[in-house]
Amino acid sequence: MTTGYTVPQLRAAVADAVRAPSLHNTQPWRFRLHDGGIEVAVDPLRGLPATDPSGWGARIACGAALFNLRLALAVAGTPATVRLRPYPGDPDVVARLVPDVPRRPTPTEQSLYAAIARRFSNRAPFWPDPVPAEARWRLGEAARAEQCWLELVIGTSAVNALAEVARSAHRVLERDPAYVAERVEWIRSEPSPDGVPAAAGGPQSEPQDLLPQRGFGGRNRAPGRDFEPEPLVAVLGTPGNTATDQVVAGQALQRVLLTATDAGLSVSMLSQPIEVPAAREALRLSLGRFGTPQMVMRVGYGQPGRATPRRPVDQVLDLPVVPA
Ligand SMILES: Cc1cc2nc3c(=O)[nH]c(=O)nc-3n(C[C@H](O)[C@H](O)[C@H](O)COP(=O)(O)O)c2cc1C
């Protein structure tokens, strides 16, 4: 098929793409139609200079949005061939999607697509029930299908070691006033199309917590409502750590998150140990893995919750100007 995507196809797919997660729900992406291809770009106006000076988080978010876009196009019967970072002179463009041969979506594409609207970051305590082996295997397969690895951190001493690295990274970040100012700036106590609603922020952290929670102004914790004592922690990683690897990691992250949602699991993300270079290196060494950790996740059975808001599609599209 040589004809390109149309504006209605772009709009429909972007409505799903924007459901992807992003640091502080900044939604740092733009989408456009260019020579019949859909292009995804980092939006430099929605960066977090103190929290994400290298642009790692924005590329992860754009990669996750790209995965949703791929699913949406496939489920609509118009799957895409993807080229990552197609223009060396314009590194903000993370991907270009052109139509591939039309085909029916696979059952996996259909079930992952159906999970897009149900997924959300669940920062509340999970039930203590263990995640079954079959679901753990599916999460690893999801990462591998997108050329990444997923390490499940098993056993009290391994989880404690990771938690120590995460807590020290959290302390380092919280000592930086510019980082704290950005975090606070993106907390929303009133309805808003971006930022983290205080209601989604999870409970306030307490000294007995194993893993550090980023403070998003969550509510006080009811007595006896501590976090699960043995969380399932998963680390997603890539063989390399180029900007392209980070876009790959974003796609894998979203595939893991949607696979978890499809399996009835909840996930919250913890990126403090990724954002502090020394912590990331300590994490890499403790895992004994070749490559680079890109995200830490807590996985388990959570209580129901709600998806957080997104900006309208029109605000993230760059459409060609049609001459009057
Ligand atoms: C790169 C990246 C890093 C993130 N880091 C954290 C984190 O450290 N703590 C946290 O609670 N959520 C983290 N999140 C989740 C975002 O806050 C969340 O995706 C966003 O608020 C939108 O909410 P949703 O996931 O419920 O759609 C991260 C997300 C991304 C993509």
XYZ file of C-alpha atoms and ligand atoms in Angstrom:
355
model
C 0.000 0.000 0.000
C 1.507 3.299 -1.017
C -1.144 5.846 -0.067
C -0.513 7.546 3.220
C -2.444 7.977 6.436
C -5.263 10.517 6.530
C -6.103 13.240 9.062
C -9.085 11.248 10.477
C -6.793 8.216 10.944
C -4.223 10.442 12.636
C -6.810 11.953 14.982
C -8.284 8.595 15.971
C -4.879 7.034 16.686
C -3.587 10.074 18.585
C -6.610 9.927 20.926
C -5.186 6.561 22.062
C -1.530 7.610 21.914
C -2.009 10.378 24.492
C -3.202 7.853 27.098
C 0.490 6.936 27.550
C 2.207 7.723 30.864
C 4.652 10.624 31.219
C 6.783 12.129 33.988
C 4.463 14.303 36.120
C 1.846 13.847 33.364
C 3.537 16.569 31.293
C 2.503 14.845 28.032
C 5.672 15.959 26.191
C 4.607 14.917 22.677
C 3.458 16.276 19.336
C 2.005 14.400 16.364
C 1.840 15.390 12.711
C 1.094 14.079 9.248
C 4.061 14.504 6.910
C 4.223 13.054 3.371
C 1.553 10.486 4.281
C 3.394 9.346 7.415
C 2.496 9.989 11.039
C 5.381 11.510 12.980
C 5.835 11.596 16.750
C 8.076 14.279 18.212
C 9.226 15.358 21.655
C 7.634 18.703 22.566
C 10.544 20.813 23.807
C 8.094 23.264 25.415
C 6.933 20.582 27.858
C 10.288 19.474 29.205
C 11.306 19.280 32.874
C 14.743 20.948 32.975
C 15.460 20.068 36.631
C 13.905 16.588 36.746
C 14.763 15.427 33.232
C 17.744 17.467 31.999
C 18.838 14.845 29.439
C 15.361 14.340 27.927
C 15.342 10.634 28.922
C 11.848 10.875 30.450
C 10.406 12.703 27.446
C 11.762 10.016 25.096
C 10.341 7.239 27.315
C 6.936 8.967 27.269
C 7.051 9.468 23.477
C 8.047 5.810 23.050
C 5.059 4.764 25.161
C 2.763 7.002 23.089
C 4.280 5.469 19.948
C 3.389 1.980 21.193
C -0.240 3.041 21.686
C -0.202 4.602 18.208
C 1.084 1.343 16.696
C -1.661 -0.613 18.462
C -4.414 1.825 17.457
C -3.370 1.727 13.796
C -3.076 -2.075 13.821
C -6.498 -2.525 15.432
C -7.994 -0.171 12.829
C -6.647 -2.528 10.120
C -3.987 -0.045 8.978
C -0.775 -1.264 10.680
C 2.395 0.781 10.405
C 6.019 0.252 9.569
C 8.017 2.325 12.046
C 11.331 4.107 11.629
C 12.815 5.413 14.841
C 14.516 8.824 14.869
C 14.331 9.077 11.060
C 15.926 12.528 10.663
C 19.493 12.905 12.003
C 19.087 16.675 11.637
C 15.867 16.733 13.697
C 16.431 14.498 16.735
C 13.178 15.577 18.384
C 11.272 13.450 15.840
C 11.297 10.087 17.611
C 9.417 8.063 14.993
C 7.823 8.050 11.582
C 5.011 5.579 10.822
C 4.004 4.715 7.276
C 1.221 2.329 6.260
C 2.197 -1.327 5.950
C 0.152 -3.986 4.115
C -3.364 -3.929 5.640
C -4.185 -6.980 7.762
C -6.411 -8.032 10.602
C -5.179 -7.264 14.114
C -3.826 -10.177 16.135
C -5.616 -11.244 19.347
C -2.663 -9.833 21.362
C -2.960 -6.455 19.631
C -6.693 -6.444 20.362
C -6.324 -7.245 24.052
C -3.451 -4.793 24.573
C -5.402 -2.101 22.743
C -8.431 -2.710 24.972
C -6.177 -2.174 28.016
C -5.091 1.346 26.945
C -8.146 3.081 28.442
C -8.075 0.984 31.629
C -4.390 1.515 32.505
C -3.398 4.037 35.160
C -0.575 4.467 37.679
C -1.785 2.962 40.931
C 0.269 4.465 43.764
C -1.886 3.007 46.564
C -0.948 -0.110 48.570
C -1.625 -3.395 46.748
C -3.170 -6.558 48.191
C -0.577 -8.979 49.545
C -1.575 -11.709 47.012
C 1.452 -12.864 44.985
C 1.590 -12.326 41.231
C 1.281 -15.791 39.639
C 4.160 -17.259 37.659
C 2.202 -17.145 34.389
C 1.589 -13.383 34.728
C 5.262 -12.785 35.616
C 6.262 -14.707 32.504
C 3.888 -12.624 30.362
C 5.452 -9.388 31.640
C 8.943 -10.614 30.701
C 7.703 -11.685 27.267
C 6.181 -8.232 26.742
C 9.560 -6.577 27.338
C 11.393 -9.112 25.147
C 8.902 -8.614 22.306
C 10.073 -4.980 22.235
C 13.825 -5.798 22.374
C 14.181 -5.040 26.086
C 14.705 -7.070 29.254
C 12.663 -7.196 32.420
C 14.304 -8.313 35.628
C 11.994 -9.370 38.450
C 13.663 -8.597 41.750
C 12.948 -11.648 43.877
C 13.697 -12.266 47.543
C 13.802 -10.009 50.578
C 17.486 -9.151 50.406
C 17.387 -8.258 46.692
C 14.282 -6.091 47.180
C 15.860 -4.429 50.228
C 19.027 -3.668 48.274
C 17.021 -2.084 45.447
C 14.878 -0.162 47.938
C 18.010 1.250 49.587
C 19.306 2.493 46.216
C 15.874 3.997 45.435
C 15.593 5.732 48.817
C 19.051 7.262 48.550
C 18.267 8.506 45.001
C 15.028 9.981 46.332
C 16.951 11.838 49.070
C 19.449 13.204 46.532
C 16.635 14.516 44.318
C 14.665 16.010 47.188
C 17.715 18.071 48.208
C 17.503 19.959 44.883
C 15.121 22.945 45.232
C 14.595 23.183 41.449
C 13.528 19.506 41.314
C 11.146 19.990 44.246
C 9.706 23.136 42.644
C 8.969 21.206 39.425
C 7.331 18.339 41.274
C 5.109 20.734 43.227
C 4.301 22.761 40.096
C 2.776 19.671 38.441
C 0.516 18.642 41.340
C -3.126 19.487 40.592
C -5.735 20.013 43.293
C -8.325 21.310 40.779
C -9.456 19.542 37.566
C -6.770 20.031 34.923
C -5.902 18.440 31.561
C -2.312 17.754 32.683
C -0.237 17.262 35.841
C -0.823 14.717 38.596
C -4.197 15.023 40.365
C -3.613 14.963 44.132
C -6.254 12.201 44.317
C -4.040 9.982 42.124
C -0.915 10.757 44.135
C -1.184 7.788 46.481
C -1.093 8.090 50.249
C 1.449 10.314 52.013
C 4.701 8.483 52.615
C 5.542 7.237 56.102
C 8.844 6.239 57.703
C 8.103 2.506 57.540
C 7.707 2.537 53.719
C 10.155 0.305 51.872
C 10.015 2.100 48.509
C 10.157 5.905 48.189
C 6.995 7.506 46.804
C 7.287 10.715 44.896
C 5.159 13.227 46.803
C 2.180 14.265 44.687
C 0.129 15.693 47.552
C -1.724 12.438 48.274
C -4.051 11.921 51.200
C -3.091 10.862 54.726
C -2.986 7.128 55.240
C -5.664 5.322 57.201
C -4.302 3.299 60.145
C -3.264 -0.213 59.111
C -3.110 0.691 55.407
C 0.570 0.126 54.836
C 2.127 -0.933 51.561
C 2.445 -4.634 50.788
C 5.403 -6.050 52.746
C 6.866 -7.983 49.796
C 6.228 -5.965 46.657
C 6.960 -7.450 43.253
C 9.531 -5.061 41.820
C 10.469 -5.197 38.145
C 13.260 -3.359 36.355
C 12.997 -2.715 32.628
C 16.257 -2.311 30.737
C 17.799 -1.887 27.317
C 21.030 -3.284 25.848
C 22.318 0.261 25.116
C 21.415 3.757 26.261
C 21.269 5.940 23.169
C 18.341 8.277 22.577
C 16.944 5.608 20.242
C 17.294 2.939 22.966
C 15.210 5.174 25.229
C 12.416 5.365 22.633
C 12.600 1.560 22.377
C 12.370 1.372 26.184
C 9.274 3.595 26.158
C 7.547 1.207 23.762
C 8.524 -1.773 25.909
C 7.377 0.029 29.054
C 3.934 0.573 27.567
C 3.741 -3.027 26.366
C 4.593 -4.240 29.886
C 2.052 -1.848 31.467
C -0.730 -2.887 29.083
C 0.118 -6.577 29.523
C -0.117 -6.070 33.292
C -3.466 -4.287 32.928
C -4.737 -7.080 30.691
C -3.710 -9.595 33.390
C -5.699 -7.675 36.037
C -2.541 -6.244 37.633
C -1.762 -2.702 38.784
C 1.567 -0.940 38.405
C 3.230 2.164 39.784
C 6.499 3.553 38.478
C 9.507 4.713 40.464
C 12.115 6.494 38.434
C 14.237 8.159 41.125
C 16.936 5.430 40.851
C 17.009 5.942 37.075
C 17.284 9.728 37.282
C 20.320 9.814 39.594
C 23.314 8.520 37.567
C 25.134 6.943 40.556
C 21.946 5.150 41.637
C 21.331 3.876 38.122
C 24.842 2.462 38.025
C 24.377 0.844 41.463
C 21.109 -0.666 40.250
C 22.750 -1.977 37.086
C 25.564 -3.588 39.078
C 23.169 -5.125 41.612
C 21.134 -6.720 38.811
C 24.262 -8.043 37.108
C 22.646 -7.287 33.780
C 24.321 -6.213 30.575
C 22.795 -2.889 29.569
C 20.979 0.000 31.219
C 17.993 0.083 33.591
C 15.272 2.390 32.184
C 12.385 2.060 34.671
C 11.543 0.514 38.036
C 7.989 -0.718 38.589
C 5.968 -2.043 41.527
C 3.470 -4.650 40.321
C 0.550 -6.237 42.164
C -3.185 -6.490 42.661
C -4.561 -3.027 43.385
C -7.876 -1.462 44.146
C -9.845 0.103 41.303
C -8.888 3.628 40.318
C -9.346 6.120 37.570
C -7.343 7.172 34.526
C -5.867 10.678 34.812
C -6.826 13.502 32.406
C -5.115 14.335 29.129
C -5.036 17.417 26.923
C -7.435 17.341 23.941
C -6.075 15.834 20.714
C -6.188 19.221 18.950
C -3.591 20.573 21.359
C -1.005 17.967 20.403
C -1.481 17.913 16.609
C 0.508 19.908 14.056
C -1.750 19.890 11.033
C -0.769 21.317 7.638
C -2.326 24.703 6.982
C -4.876 24.308 4.173
C -4.817 27.368 1.850
C -8.123 29.292 1.934
C 9.534 8.358 32.492
C 8.489 8.276 33.570
C 8.872 8.346 34.915
C 7.897 8.253 35.934
N 8.301 8.298 37.241
C 7.379 8.181 38.229
C 7.771 8.172 39.609
O 8.958 8.219 39.938
N 6.790 8.097 40.560
C 5.462 8.007 40.216
O 4.625 7.933 41.102
N 5.059 8.003 38.913
C 5.993 8.083 37.924
N 5.596 8.063 36.611
C 4.158 7.970 36.278
C 3.576 9.315 35.873
O 3.520 10.197 36.974
C 2.180 9.054 35.286
O 2.319 8.300 34.124
C 1.421 10.325 34.931
O 1.145 11.057 36.098
C 0.108 10.001 34.210
O -0.706 9.166 34.984
P -1.149 7.712 34.516
O 0.068 6.844 34.446
O -2.104 7.273 35.603
O -1.809 7.814 33.176
C 6.548 8.114 35.585
C 6.168 8.020 34.231
C 7.128 8.082 33.238
C 6.721 7.936 31.790
